[in-house]
């Protein structure tokens, strides 16, 4: 296989599977999956604006950058969702990230994205994806916390030791109130019956 073929094809590792459904850790996102990943991200763009939509550049940045934890969910071979964790320090251009008390401690993964296609909601796909994400994050050396931004009230439904660190009245210009939460992985349930973003 030549280098152009290698770059065009995704390289993943199956972490969990059941029947035709599986969760894969993405070691390299190839261009062959760009169109589908961008399509899946459309549901975020509808709710949170065009900045939430994946692009070829953001796929390279968040799926293929060393240190990130990108996962995809496939059903019958088709990508139906994804979840991406990035080290907090990777977001150094964001003022809220620099203000986090754990910034530069290399102990926090930020949930950059968590999306499941509309047709796959209610099937358990999101719960399994989040469970795998949390379990794999716990295995990362020195990582003690997971953080993220969710709509107001969502974090209250999470299980485990959850702190609301900040509240943003107009998140990314959406007009929606979001909360920045921090979850201690030591106290996060493996069942991961958390609410959905």
mmCIF file of C-alpha atoms in Angstrom, residues 21-180:
data_model
loop_
_atom_site.group_PDB
_atom_site.id
_atom_site.type_symbol
_atom_site.label_atom_id
_atom_site.label_comp_id
_atom_site.label_asym_id
_atom_site.label_seq_id
_atom_site.Cartn_x
_atom_site.Cartn_y
_atom_site.Cartn_z
ATOM 1 C CA UNK A 21 -22.476 -2.012 16.419
ATOM 2 C CA UNK A 22 -18.928 -1.127 17.460
ATOM 3 C CA UNK A 23 -16.839 1.602 19.066
ATOM 4 C CA UNK A 24 -13.405 2.228 17.585
ATOM 5 C CA UNK A 25 -10.427 4.209 18.824
ATOM 6 C CA UNK A 26 -9.174 6.238 15.870
ATOM 7 C CA UNK A 27 -5.429 5.975 15.408
ATOM 8 C CA UNK A 28 -5.602 7.882 12.118
ATOM 9 C CA UNK A 29 -8.645 9.393 10.403
ATOM 10 C CA UNK A 30 -8.250 8.935 6.684
ATOM 11 C CA UNK A 31 -9.792 11.183 4.081
ATOM 12 C CA UNK A 32 -12.148 8.332 3.122
ATOM 13 C CA UNK A 33 -14.134 9.053 6.324
ATOM 14 C CA UNK A 34 -14.107 12.880 6.097
ATOM 15 C CA UNK A 35 -17.445 13.195 4.301
ATOM 16 C CA UNK A 36 -19.257 10.938 6.789
ATOM 17 C CA UNK A 37 -17.711 12.610 9.856
ATOM 18 C CA UNK A 38 -18.681 16.034 8.522
ATOM 19 C CA UNK A 39 -22.227 14.788 7.828
ATOM 20 C CA UNK A 40 -22.564 13.423 11.386
ATOM 21 C CA UNK A 41 -21.356 16.788 12.751
ATOM 22 C CA UNK A 42 -24.250 18.562 10.993
ATOM 23 C CA UNK A 43 -26.527 17.817 13.955
ATOM 24 C CA UNK A 44 -24.205 19.882 16.158
ATOM 25 C CA UNK A 45 -24.112 22.691 13.595
ATOM 26 C CA UNK A 46 -27.925 22.833 13.509
ATOM 27 C CA UNK A 47 -28.063 23.352 17.254
ATOM 28 C CA UNK A 48 -24.866 25.287 17.985
ATOM 29 C CA UNK A 49 -24.016 27.053 14.752
ATOM 30 C CA UNK A 50 -21.627 26.434 11.856
ATOM 31 C CA UNK A 51 -18.514 26.563 14.072
ATOM 32 C CA UNK A 52 -19.542 23.164 15.513
ATOM 33 C CA UNK A 53 -19.348 21.500 12.088
ATOM 34 C CA UNK A 54 -16.243 19.430 11.427
ATOM 35 C CA UNK A 55 -14.024 20.381 8.504
ATOM 36 C CA UNK A 56 -11.114 18.559 6.921
ATOM 37 C CA UNK A 57 -8.805 20.783 9.008
ATOM 38 C CA UNK A 58 -10.564 20.083 12.326
ATOM 39 C CA UNK A 59 -10.638 16.367 11.530
ATOM 40 C CA UNK A 60 -6.855 16.485 11.066
ATOM 41 C CA UNK A 61 -6.428 18.560 14.219
ATOM 42 C CA UNK A 62 -8.610 16.567 16.590
ATOM 43 C CA UNK A 63 -8.625 13.044 15.133
ATOM 44 C CA UNK A 64 -5.000 12.834 14.022
ATOM 45 C CA UNK A 65 -3.071 14.902 16.519
ATOM 46 C CA UNK A 66 -0.912 13.085 19.047
ATOM 47 C CA UNK A 67 -2.448 13.119 22.525
ATOM 48 C CA UNK A 68 -6.096 13.280 21.459
ATOM 49 C CA UNK A 69 -8.606 10.505 22.212
ATOM 50 C CA UNK A 70 -10.966 10.248 19.233
ATOM 51 C CA UNK A 71 -13.584 7.499 19.084
ATOM 52 C CA UNK A 72 -16.136 6.666 16.423
ATOM 53 C CA UNK A 73 -19.295 4.602 16.685
ATOM 54 C CA UNK A 74 -20.246 2.435 13.721
ATOM 55 C CA UNK A 75 -23.507 0.661 13.080
ATOM 56 C CA UNK A 76 -23.570 -1.820 10.191
ATOM 57 C CA UNK A 77 -20.223 -0.413 9.056
ATOM 58 C CA UNK A 78 -21.405 3.214 8.886
ATOM 59 C CA UNK A 79 -20.155 5.956 11.220
ATOM 60 C CA UNK A 80 -23.097 7.123 13.368
ATOM 61 C CA UNK A 81 -21.293 9.110 16.066
ATOM 62 C CA UNK A 82 -18.022 10.254 17.531
ATOM 63 C CA UNK A 83 -16.512 11.518 20.757
ATOM 64 C CA UNK A 84 -13.207 13.357 21.012
ATOM 65 C CA UNK A 85 -11.137 14.095 24.085
ATOM 66 C CA UNK A 86 -8.204 16.481 23.962
ATOM 67 C CA UNK A 87 -5.672 17.441 26.624
ATOM 68 C CA UNK A 88 -6.733 20.732 28.205
ATOM 69 C CA UNK A 89 -3.321 22.230 27.336
ATOM 70 C CA UNK A 90 -4.052 21.751 23.640
ATOM 71 C CA UNK A 91 -6.704 24.467 23.998
ATOM 72 C CA UNK A 92 -4.258 27.139 25.195
ATOM 73 C CA UNK A 93 -5.790 29.751 22.853
ATOM 74 C CA UNK A 94 -9.070 29.550 24.769
ATOM 75 C CA UNK A 95 -9.194 31.934 27.761
ATOM 76 C CA UNK A 96 -11.504 29.597 29.722
ATOM 77 C CA UNK A 97 -8.980 26.755 29.324
ATOM 78 C CA UNK A 98 -6.086 28.862 30.614
ATOM 79 C CA UNK A 99 -8.208 29.859 33.624
ATOM 80 C CA UNK A 100 -8.907 26.243 34.598
ATOM 81 C CA UNK A 101 -7.058 25.435 37.841
ATOM 82 C CA UNK A 102 -5.722 22.265 36.208
ATOM 83 C CA UNK A 103 -4.259 24.003 33.161
ATOM 84 C CA UNK A 104 -0.588 22.987 32.695
ATOM 85 C CA UNK A 105 -0.942 20.094 35.164
ATOM 86 C CA UNK A 106 -1.441 17.599 32.295
ATOM 87 C CA UNK A 107 -4.170 15.808 34.274
ATOM 88 C CA UNK A 108 -7.341 16.801 32.381
ATOM 89 C CA UNK A 109 -9.023 15.678 29.166
ATOM 90 C CA UNK A 110 -11.525 18.118 27.658
ATOM 91 C CA UNK A 111 -14.520 16.636 25.848
ATOM 92 C CA UNK A 112 -14.193 18.521 22.585
ATOM 93 C CA UNK A 113 -17.130 16.818 20.877
ATOM 94 C CA UNK A 114 -19.778 14.190 21.572
ATOM 95 C CA UNK A 115 -22.342 13.598 18.860
ATOM 96 C CA UNK A 116 -24.574 10.752 17.759
ATOM 97 C CA UNK A 117 -26.697 10.847 14.615
ATOM 98 C CA UNK A 118 -30.377 11.555 15.155
ATOM 99 C CA UNK A 119 -31.451 8.103 13.916
ATOM 100 C CA UNK A 120 -29.133 6.394 16.427
ATOM 101 C CA UNK A 121 -30.356 8.266 19.493
ATOM 102 C CA UNK A 122 -32.340 6.149 21.920
ATOM 103 C CA UNK A 123 -30.548 2.966 20.810
ATOM 104 C CA UNK A 124 -27.954 2.969 23.595
ATOM 105 C CA UNK A 125 -25.248 4.078 21.160
ATOM 106 C CA UNK A 126 -24.488 7.285 23.068
ATOM 107 C CA UNK A 127 -24.246 5.515 26.437
ATOM 108 C CA UNK A 128 -21.877 2.890 25.078
ATOM 109 C CA UNK A 129 -19.766 5.521 23.330
ATOM 110 C CA UNK A 130 -19.485 7.568 26.519
ATOM 111 C CA UNK A 131 -18.746 4.474 28.630
ATOM 112 C CA UNK A 132 -15.889 3.471 26.321
ATOM 113 C CA UNK A 133 -14.581 7.060 26.241
ATOM 114 C CA UNK A 134 -14.522 7.311 30.051
ATOM 115 C CA UNK A 135 -12.977 3.864 30.534
ATOM 116 C CA UNK A 136 -10.233 4.577 27.983
ATOM 117 C CA UNK A 137 -9.619 8.026 29.495
ATOM 118 C CA UNK A 138 -9.119 6.421 32.917
ATOM 119 C CA UNK A 139 -6.328 4.339 31.381
ATOM 120 C CA UNK A 140 -4.366 7.423 30.285
ATOM 121 C CA UNK A 141 -1.329 8.120 32.428
ATOM 122 C CA UNK A 142 -1.777 11.008 34.906
ATOM 123 C CA UNK A 143 -5.336 11.862 33.751
ATOM 124 C CA UNK A 144 -7.583 12.538 36.741
ATOM 125 C CA UNK A 145 -10.345 14.748 35.290
ATOM 126 C CA UNK A 146 -12.675 15.086 32.340
ATOM 127 C CA UNK A 147 -14.142 18.495 31.550
ATOM 128 C CA UNK A 148 -16.507 19.865 28.962
ATOM 129 C CA UNK A 149 -19.172 22.385 28.099
ATOM 130 C CA UNK A 150 -22.792 21.230 28.176
ATOM 131 C CA UNK A 151 -26.149 22.963 28.074
ATOM 132 C CA UNK A 152 -27.314 24.246 31.449
ATOM 133 C CA UNK A 153 -28.770 21.440 33.560
ATOM 134 C CA UNK A 154 -27.170 18.527 31.687
ATOM 135 C CA UNK A 155 -24.227 18.116 34.081
ATOM 136 C CA UNK A 156 -26.652 17.762 37.004
ATOM 137 C CA UNK A 157 -27.741 14.442 35.466
ATOM 138 C CA UNK A 158 -24.192 13.046 35.329
ATOM 139 C CA UNK A 159 -23.191 10.423 37.874
ATOM 140 C CA UNK A 160 -20.048 10.782 39.937
ATOM 141 C CA UNK A 161 -18.154 13.715 41.395
ATOM 142 C CA UNK A 162 -19.218 16.617 39.136
ATOM 143 C CA UNK A 163 -18.386 20.280 39.725
ATOM 144 C CA UNK A 164 -19.834 23.174 37.737
ATOM 145 C CA UNK A 165 -16.772 25.366 37.278
ATOM 146 C CA UNK A 166 -18.319 28.186 35.252
ATOM 147 C CA UNK A 167 -21.504 29.276 33.508
ATOM 148 C CA UNK A 168 -21.509 30.958 30.103
ATOM 149 C CA UNK A 169 -24.669 32.856 29.197
ATOM 150 C CA UNK A 170 -24.066 33.004 25.440
ATOM 151 C CA UNK A 171 -21.890 30.006 24.542
ATOM 152 C CA UNK A 172 -20.047 30.576 21.246
ATOM 153 C CA UNK A 173 -22.680 33.124 20.184
ATOM 154 C CA UNK A 174 -25.495 30.545 20.261
ATOM 155 C CA UNK A 175 -27.639 32.483 22.747
ATOM 156 C CA UNK A 176 -27.716 29.317 24.892
ATOM 157 C CA UNK A 177 -26.549 28.996 28.488
ATOM 158 C CA UNK A 178 -23.787 26.428 28.932
ATOM 159 C CA UNK A 179 -21.931 25.134 31.960
ATOM 160 C CA UNK A 180 -18.285 24.182 32.132
#
